Amino acid sequence: MKHTCLILLSLFTISTFSQKIKDTIFSQKMNEEREITIGLPESYNTNKTKKYPLLIVLDGDFLFDPFQGALSYGNYWDDLPEVIIVGISQNKNNERETDCTVDEATGLPSEKGEQFFEFIGMELIPYIQKQLRIAPFRMIAGLDTTAGFLNFYLYKDQPIFNAFISLSPELPLGMEEQIPERLAAIQQPLFYYHCSADGDFTKMSNRIKILDEGVKKMSNPSLNYQFEYFKGVSHYSLVLHAIPSALYQIFSVYQPISTAEFQDKIVKLPSGYVDYLINKYDVIEKSFNLKMSIRINDFKAIEAAIIKNAAYPEFEKLAQLAKKNYPKSMLSEYHMAQFYEKTGDVKKAAKAYQSAFQYEEIGDLTKDMMLEKVDELKGLIKADKNKKEEVIEETPPTETPTETPTEVKKIE
């Protein structure tokens, strides 16, 4: 494979997520050059070790920008991770139709369609992996013709994509029956989103609904599945409704702990609040191959759950987790101080708050706050000491008898 623009040189000019890189690669499978558009996350040049999930967008001429906009907005609020987007241009010489050529008899890719299918898996993805820092988590998206075509990657025993976004797919022959069978058989974790609208052609919409009914009849714990039907929406406008919905479905576990998650799931637990937090980030790492520090606000949510349920011993485990994630910050000592304070050891609590003062501030935890807590607890210690001294002074001395009962008995 050969590329005609120096992508690595271009990377140094990228400063925001909204900028794009145009690249052209030569496909030996199709014996032609193809244009692609690459969108890099804002942190790509500053975080030199971070790897990013990959999203391949078919119909990149008009789907690239809506996907990039939704991802950029979601990432601004930390609801969606940063993603590398690669859009494949298919708007020249009727490429989207020839790229998706299907044999009418077999319902499988043929001629140019077979070549394009192999181009994505055997040429484009290896090329992107060689040029950029890609995490193993891959997604693919398309609309109508290309949305139907991308489902062929499900026919592999081990699909090369982890998530499929099929927007109002025009399904090739037999696909409404075959996809449910494939989704039931695939054992690796898989995300699947598809949709339709009342603005779709009736024949196409009916087949999509049959597909949905077939999937809902089977059970596969490895499958994260969602189907949406939009009312009052045209075939093309459904894209703007479906894209954020699909992305938020795929990355739902990535999102910070929300008020709903706190109230409906966490605070109702009888115990294991810290374990819930650990498991949440383990799932993020396993699902998306993203290694990330636990958010400060998520630590605060677990802190609130511990206090609300008076599960104070869990502060020790939360302190250990804080030490692992933010070793230079005062977060760990702060949680140990909470443990001592809530369990009644005021002296150790004061020492822990004093120790926290020596570490870096984090979130809303400041050095002034730690000193205030130390002064507050020292005041309690002093007040308690004075109270004990007053009790001792006010208690009259007891008289010691000159003779013990035993001695009296001897004299008698």
Coordinates of C-alpha atoms in Angstrom, one line a residue:
M1 CA 0.0 0.0 0.0
K2 CA 1.2 3.4 -0.8
H3 CA 0.1 6.8 0.4
T4 CA 0.5 10.1 -1.4
C5 CA 0.5 12.6 1.4
L6 CA 2.8 12.8 4.4
I7 CA 0.3 12.1 7.2
L8 CA 2.9 12.1 10.0
L9 CA 4.0 15.6 9.0
S10 CA 0.4 16.7 9.0
L11 CA -0.1 15.6 12.5
F12 CA 2.0 18.4 13.9
T13 CA -0.5 21.0 12.4
I14 CA -3.5 19.5 14.2
S15 CA -4.6 21.6 17.2
T16 CA -8.3 20.8 17.5
F17 CA -10.6 17.9 17.1
S18 CA -12.5 19.6 14.3
Q19 CA -9.6 19.7 11.9
K20 CA -9.3 17.0 9.3
I21 CA -6.5 15.4 7.3
K22 CA -7.0 14.4 3.7
D23 CA -5.1 11.3 2.6
T24 CA -5.0 9.2 -0.5
I25 CA -4.0 5.5 -0.5
F26 CA -3.6 3.0 -3.3
S27 CA -5.6 -0.2 -3.0
Q28 CA -4.0 -3.3 -4.6
K29 CA -7.3 -5.1 -4.1
M30 CA -9.2 -2.6 -6.2
N31 CA -6.2 -1.4 -8.3
E32 CA -7.1 2.3 -7.7
E33 CA -6.4 5.2 -5.4
R34 CA -9.0 6.0 -2.7
E35 CA -9.4 9.2 -0.8
I36 CA -9.9 9.1 3.0
T37 CA -10.5 11.8 5.6
I38 CA -8.9 11.4 9.1
G39 CA -10.1 13.2 12.2
L40 CA -7.7 13.2 15.1
P41 CA -8.6 14.0 18.8
E42 CA -7.4 17.2 20.3
S43 CA -5.0 15.4 22.7
Y44 CA -3.3 13.3 20.0
N45 CA -0.2 15.5 19.8
T46 CA 0.1 16.2 23.6
N47 CA -0.5 12.7 24.9
K48 CA 2.1 10.7 23.0
T49 CA 1.3 7.3 24.6
K50 CA -2.5 7.3 24.5
K51 CA -4.3 5.0 22.0
Y52 CA -7.7 5.8 20.6
P53 CA -10.7 3.7 19.4
L54 CA -11.2 3.7 15.7
L55 CA -14.4 4.6 13.8
I56 CA -14.5 3.7 10.1
V57 CA -17.2 5.8 8.4
L58 CA -18.6 4.7 5.0
D59 CA -20.1 7.5 3.0
G60 CA -17.5 9.7 4.5
D61 CA -18.4 12.6 2.1
F62 CA -21.5 13.4 4.2
L63 CA -21.3 11.2 7.4
F64 CA -17.9 12.2 8.6
D65 CA -18.9 15.7 9.9
P66 CA -22.0 14.6 11.8
F67 CA -20.0 11.8 13.5
Q68 CA -17.1 14.1 14.3
G69 CA -19.5 16.8 15.7
A70 CA -21.3 14.4 17.9
L71 CA -18.1 12.9 19.3
S72 CA -16.5 16.3 19.8
Y73 CA -19.6 17.5 21.7
G74 CA -19.9 14.3 23.8
N75 CA -16.2 14.4 24.7
Y76 CA -16.4 18.1 25.8
W77 CA -18.7 16.9 28.6
D78 CA -16.7 13.7 29.1
D79 CA -19.6 11.6 28.1
L80 CA -17.8 10.1 25.1
P81 CA -14.1 9.2 24.7
E82 CA -11.8 10.7 22.1
V83 CA -11.9 8.7 18.9
I84 CA -9.9 8.6 15.6
I85 CA -12.3 8.8 12.7
V86 CA -11.5 7.6 9.2
G87 CA -14.1 8.5 6.5
I88 CA -14.0 6.7 3.2
S89 CA -15.0 9.0 0.3
Q90 CA -17.5 7.2 -2.0
N91 CA -19.2 10.1 -3.8
K92 CA -17.1 10.0 -7.1
N93 CA -18.2 8.0 -10.2
N94 CA -21.0 6.4 -8.2
E95 CA -18.5 4.6 -6.0
R96 CA -20.9 3.9 -3.1
E97 CA -23.0 1.7 -5.4
T98 CA -20.1 -0.2 -7.0
D99 CA -18.3 -0.5 -3.7
C100 CA -21.4 -2.3 -2.3
T101 CA -22.0 -4.6 -5.3
V102 CA -23.8 -7.8 -4.1
D103 CA -24.6 -10.9 -6.1
E104 CA -28.3 -11.1 -6.4
A105 CA -28.3 -14.9 -6.3
T106 CA -26.1 -15.4 -3.2
G107 CA -26.6 -12.1 -1.4
L108 CA -22.9 -11.8 -0.8
P109 CA -20.3 -9.2 -2.0
S110 CA -19.2 -9.7 -5.6
E111 CA -16.9 -8.1 -8.1
K112 CA -16.1 -4.6 -6.9
G113 CA -18.0 -5.2 -3.7
E114 CA -15.8 -8.1 -2.7
Q115 CA -12.7 -6.0 -3.5
F116 CA -14.0 -3.1 -1.4
F117 CA -14.8 -5.5 1.5
E118 CA -11.2 -6.8 1.5
F119 CA -9.8 -3.3 1.0
I120 CA -11.2 -2.2 4.4
G121 CA -10.1 -5.2 6.4
M122 CA -6.9 -6.1 4.7
E123 CA -5.5 -2.7 3.5
L124 CA -7.2 0.3 5.1
I125 CA -7.2 -0.8 8.8
P126 CA -3.6 -2.1 8.7
Y127 CA -2.5 1.2 7.1
I128 CA -4.2 3.3 9.8
Q129 CA -2.8 1.0 12.5
K130 CA 0.7 1.6 11.2
Q131 CA 0.4 5.3 10.9
L132 CA -1.6 6.2 14.1
R133 CA -2.0 5.0 17.7
I134 CA -5.1 2.9 17.5
A135 CA -6.7 1.0 20.4
P136 CA -8.1 -2.5 19.5
F137 CA -11.7 -1.3 19.7
R138 CA -13.1 -0.6 16.2
M139 CA -16.4 0.7 15.0
I140 CA -18.0 1.0 11.5
A141 CA -20.9 3.1 10.3
G142 CA -22.9 3.6 7.2
L143 CA -26.3 4.8 5.7
D144 CA -28.8 2.8 3.6
T145 CA -26.7 1.0 0.9
T146 CA -23.4 1.2 2.9
A147 CA -25.3 0.4 6.2
G148 CA -26.5 -2.8 4.7
F149 CA -23.1 -3.7 3.3
L150 CA -21.2 -3.2 6.6
N151 CA -23.2 -6.1 8.0
F152 CA -21.2 -8.5 5.9
Y153 CA -18.4 -8.2 8.5
L154 CA -20.7 -10.0 10.9
Y155 CA -20.4 -13.1 8.7
K156 CA -16.9 -13.7 9.9
D157 CA -16.4 -16.1 12.8
Q158 CA -14.5 -13.3 14.6
P159 CA -15.6 -9.9 13.3
I160 CA -12.9 -7.3 12.9
F161 CA -15.3 -4.7 14.3
N162 CA -16.5 -4.4 17.9
A163 CA -19.4 -2.1 17.1
F164 CA -21.8 -1.7 14.2
I165 CA -23.9 1.4 13.4
S166 CA -26.3 0.6 10.6
L167 CA -28.4 3.7 9.8
S168 CA -31.6 2.7 7.9
P169 CA -29.9 -0.2 6.1
E170 CA -30.9 -1.3 2.7
L171 CA -30.5 -5.0 3.4
P172 CA -29.1 -7.4 0.8
L173 CA -30.9 -10.7 0.1
G174 CA -31.7 -12.8 3.2
M175 CA -29.9 -10.5 5.6
E176 CA -32.9 -9.9 7.9
E177 CA -32.8 -13.6 8.8
Q178 CA -29.0 -14.0 8.7
I179 CA -28.0 -11.2 11.0
P180 CA -30.0 -12.4 14.0
E181 CA -28.4 -15.8 13.6
R182 CA -24.9 -14.3 13.4
L183 CA -25.6 -12.0 16.5
A184 CA -26.7 -15.1 18.4
A185 CA -23.6 -17.1 17.5
I186 CA -20.9 -14.5 18.0
Q187 CA -19.3 -14.9 21.5
Q188 CA -17.1 -11.8 21.6
P189 CA -18.5 -8.6 23.2
L190 CA -20.4 -6.8 20.4
F191 CA -22.4 -3.6 20.1
Y192 CA -25.0 -3.4 17.4
Y193 CA -27.2 -0.3 16.6
H194 CA -29.7 0.1 13.8
C195 CA -32.6 2.3 13.1
S196 CA -35.4 3.2 10.7
A197 CA -38.0 6.0 10.3
D198 CA -41.5 6.4 9.0
G199 CA -39.8 8.4 6.2
D200 CA -38.1 5.3 4.9
F201 CA -39.5 3.3 2.0
T202 CA -42.1 0.9 3.4
K203 CA -40.4 -2.2 1.9
M204 CA -37.1 -1.3 3.4
S205 CA -38.6 -0.4 6.8
N206 CA -40.5 -3.6 7.0
R207 CA -37.4 -5.7 6.5
I208 CA -35.5 -3.8 9.1
K209 CA -38.4 -4.5 11.6
I210 CA -38.2 -8.2 10.7
L211 CA -34.5 -8.1 11.6
D212 CA -35.2 -6.4 14.9
E213 CA -37.9 -9.0 15.8
G214 CA -35.5 -11.8 15.0
V215 CA -32.8 -10.4 17.2
K216 CA -35.2 -9.9 20.1
K217 CA -36.2 -13.6 20.0
M218 CA -32.7 -14.7 20.7
S219 CA -30.4 -14.3 23.7
N220 CA -26.7 -13.5 23.8
P221 CA -25.2 -11.9 27.0
S222 CA -22.2 -10.7 24.9
L223 CA -24.5 -8.6 22.7
N224 CA -25.3 -4.9 23.4
Y225 CA -28.2 -4.3 21.1
Q226 CA -30.5 -1.3 20.2
F227 CA -33.1 -0.6 17.6
E228 CA -34.8 2.8 17.2
Y229 CA -37.8 3.8 15.0
F230 CA -38.1 7.5 14.5
K231 CA -41.5 9.1 13.8
G232 CA -42.0 12.3 11.8
V233 CA -38.4 11.9 10.4
S234 CA -37.2 11.5 6.9
H235 CA -34.8 8.9 5.7
Y236 CA -31.9 11.4 5.6
S237 CA -32.8 13.5 8.7
L238 CA -32.8 10.4 10.9
V239 CA -29.0 10.5 10.7
L240 CA -28.9 13.5 13.0
H241 CA -31.2 11.7 15.5
A242 CA -29.4 8.3 15.3
I243 CA -25.7 9.2 15.5
P244 CA -25.7 10.6 19.1
S245 CA -28.0 7.9 20.2
A246 CA -25.8 5.1 18.7
L247 CA -22.6 6.6 20.2
Y248 CA -24.2 7.0 23.7
Q249 CA -25.4 3.4 23.5
I250 CA -22.0 2.1 22.7
F251 CA -20.2 4.2 25.3
S252 CA -22.8 4.2 28.0
V253 CA -20.5 2.6 30.6
Y254 CA -17.8 5.1 29.7
Q255 CA -19.8 8.0 31.0
P256 CA -19.2 9.5 34.5
I257 CA -21.5 8.5 37.3
S258 CA -24.7 10.4 36.7
T259 CA -27.4 11.3 39.3
A260 CA -29.6 8.5 37.9
E261 CA -26.8 5.9 38.2
F262 CA -26.0 7.1 41.8
Q263 CA -29.7 7.0 42.9
D264 CA -30.9 3.9 41.0
K265 CA -27.8 1.7 41.3
I266 CA -25.1 2.8 43.7
V267 CA -26.8 4.2 46.8
K268 CA -29.2 1.3 46.9
L269 CA -26.4 -1.2 47.3
P270 CA -26.1 -2.8 50.8
S271 CA -22.3 -2.6 50.5
G272 CA -19.5 -2.8 48.0
Y273 CA -19.5 0.8 46.9
V274 CA -15.8 0.9 46.1
D275 CA -16.0 -2.4 44.3
Y276 CA -18.7 -0.9 42.1
L277 CA -16.3 1.9 41.1
I278 CA -13.5 -0.6 40.4
N279 CA -15.7 -2.8 38.3
K280 CA -17.0 0.2 36.3
Y281 CA -13.6 1.1 35.2
D282 CA -12.6 -2.5 34.6
V283 CA -15.5 -2.8 32.2
I284 CA -14.4 0.4 30.4
E285 CA -10.9 -1.0 30.0
K286 CA -12.1 -4.5 28.8
S287 CA -14.8 -3.1 26.5
F288 CA -12.9 -0.3 24.8
N289 CA -9.3 -1.1 25.6
L290 CA -9.1 2.3 27.3
K291 CA -6.9 2.6 30.4
M292 CA -7.9 5.7 32.2
S293 CA -7.7 7.2 35.7
I294 CA -10.9 7.1 37.7
R295 CA -12.6 10.5 37.5
I296 CA -12.5 12.7 40.6
N297 CA -16.2 13.2 40.5
D298 CA -16.7 9.5 40.5
F299 CA -14.6 9.3 43.7
K300 CA -16.9 12.0 45.1
A301 CA -20.0 9.9 44.2
I302 CA -18.7 6.9 46.0
E303 CA -17.7 9.0 49.0
A304 CA -21.3 10.3 49.2
A305 CA -22.7 6.8 49.0
I306 CA -20.4 5.6 51.8
I307 CA -21.5 8.5 54.0
K308 CA -25.2 8.1 53.2
N309 CA -25.1 4.5 54.1
A310 CA -22.7 4.9 57.1
A311 CA -20.4 2.3 55.5
Y312 CA -17.3 4.1 56.9
P313 CA -14.9 1.2 56.8
E314 CA -15.0 1.4 53.0
F315 CA -13.1 4.6 53.2
E316 CA -9.9 2.6 53.8
K317 CA -10.4 0.8 50.4
L318 CA -11.3 4.1 48.7
A319 CA -8.1 5.6 50.1
Q320 CA -6.1 2.7 48.6
L321 CA -7.8 3.2 45.2
A322 CA -7.0 7.0 45.3
K323 CA -3.4 6.3 46.1
K324 CA -3.2 4.1 43.0
N325 CA -4.9 6.6 40.7
Y326 CA -3.5 9.9 42.1
P327 CA -0.4 9.1 44.2
K328 CA 0.8 12.7 44.3
S329 CA -2.5 14.2 45.4
M330 CA -4.1 14.6 48.8
L331 CA -7.0 12.4 47.9
S332 CA -5.8 9.2 49.6
E333 CA -4.9 10.9 52.9
Y334 CA -8.2 12.8 52.8
H335 CA -10.2 9.5 52.6
M336 CA -8.1 8.0 55.4
A337 CA -8.9 11.1 57.5
Q338 CA -12.6 10.5 56.8
F339 CA -12.2 6.9 57.9
Y340 CA -10.7 7.9 61.2
E341 CA -13.1 10.8 61.7
K342 CA -16.2 8.8 61.0
T343 CA -15.1 5.9 63.2
G344 CA -14.4 8.1 66.1
D345 CA -10.6 8.3 66.2
V346 CA -10.3 12.1 66.1
K347 CA -6.5 12.2 66.9
K348 CA -5.6 10.0 63.9
A349 CA -8.1 11.9 61.7
A350 CA -6.3 15.2 62.6
K351 CA -2.9 13.7 61.7
A352 CA -4.3 12.4 58.4
Y353 CA -5.7 15.8 57.4
Q354 CA -2.3 17.3 58.4
S355 CA -0.5 14.8 56.2
A356 CA -2.9 15.5 53.3
F357 CA -1.7 19.2 53.5
Q358 CA 1.7 18.1 52.2
Y359 CA 0.3 16.6 48.9
E360 CA -1.0 18.3 45.8
E361 CA -4.4 19.8 45.7
I362 CA -7.0 18.0 43.5
G363 CA -10.6 18.7 42.5
D364 CA -12.2 20.8 45.3
L365 CA -9.7 19.5 47.9
T366 CA -7.4 22.4 48.9
K367 CA -4.6 22.9 51.5
D368 CA -6.7 25.5 53.2
M369 CA -9.5 22.9 53.6
M370 CA -7.1 20.4 55.2
L371 CA -5.8 23.0 57.7
E372 CA -9.4 24.0 58.6
K373 CA -10.2 20.4 59.3
V374 CA -7.1 20.0 61.4
D375 CA -8.0 23.1 63.5
E376 CA -11.6 21.9 63.8
L377 CA -10.5 18.5 65.1
K378 CA -7.9 19.9 67.4
G379 CA -10.6 22.1 68.9
L380 CA -12.7 19.0 69.5
I381 CA -9.7 17.2 71.1
K382 CA -9.0 20.2 73.4
A383 CA -12.7 20.6 74.4
D384 CA -12.9 16.8 75.1
K385 CA -9.7 17.0 77.3
N386 CA -11.1 20.0 79.3
K387 CA -14.3 18.3 79.8
K388 CA -12.6 15.2 81.2
E389 CA -10.5 17.4 83.6
E390 CA -13.6 19.2 84.9
V391 CA -15.2 15.8 85.6
I392 CA -12.1 14.7 87.6
E393 CA -12.0 18.0 89.7
E394 CA -15.7 17.9 90.6
T395 CA -15.7 14.2 91.8
P396 CA -15.2 14.1 95.6
P397 CA -12.4 11.8 96.9
T398 CA -13.6 8.5 98.4
E399 CA -12.8 7.7 102.0
T400 CA -10.6 4.7 102.6
P401 CA -11.9 2.5 105.6
T402 CA -9.3 2.0 108.4
E403 CA -10.3 -1.6 108.8
T404 CA -11.3 -4.1 106.1
P405 CA -14.2 -6.4 106.8
T406 CA -11.8 -9.3 106.9
E407 CA -9.7 -7.6 109.7
V408 CA -12.9 -6.9 111.8
K409 CA -13.8 -10.6 111.5
K410 CA -10.4 -11.6 112.8
I411 CA -10.7 -9.4 115.9
E412 CA -14.1 -10.8 116.8

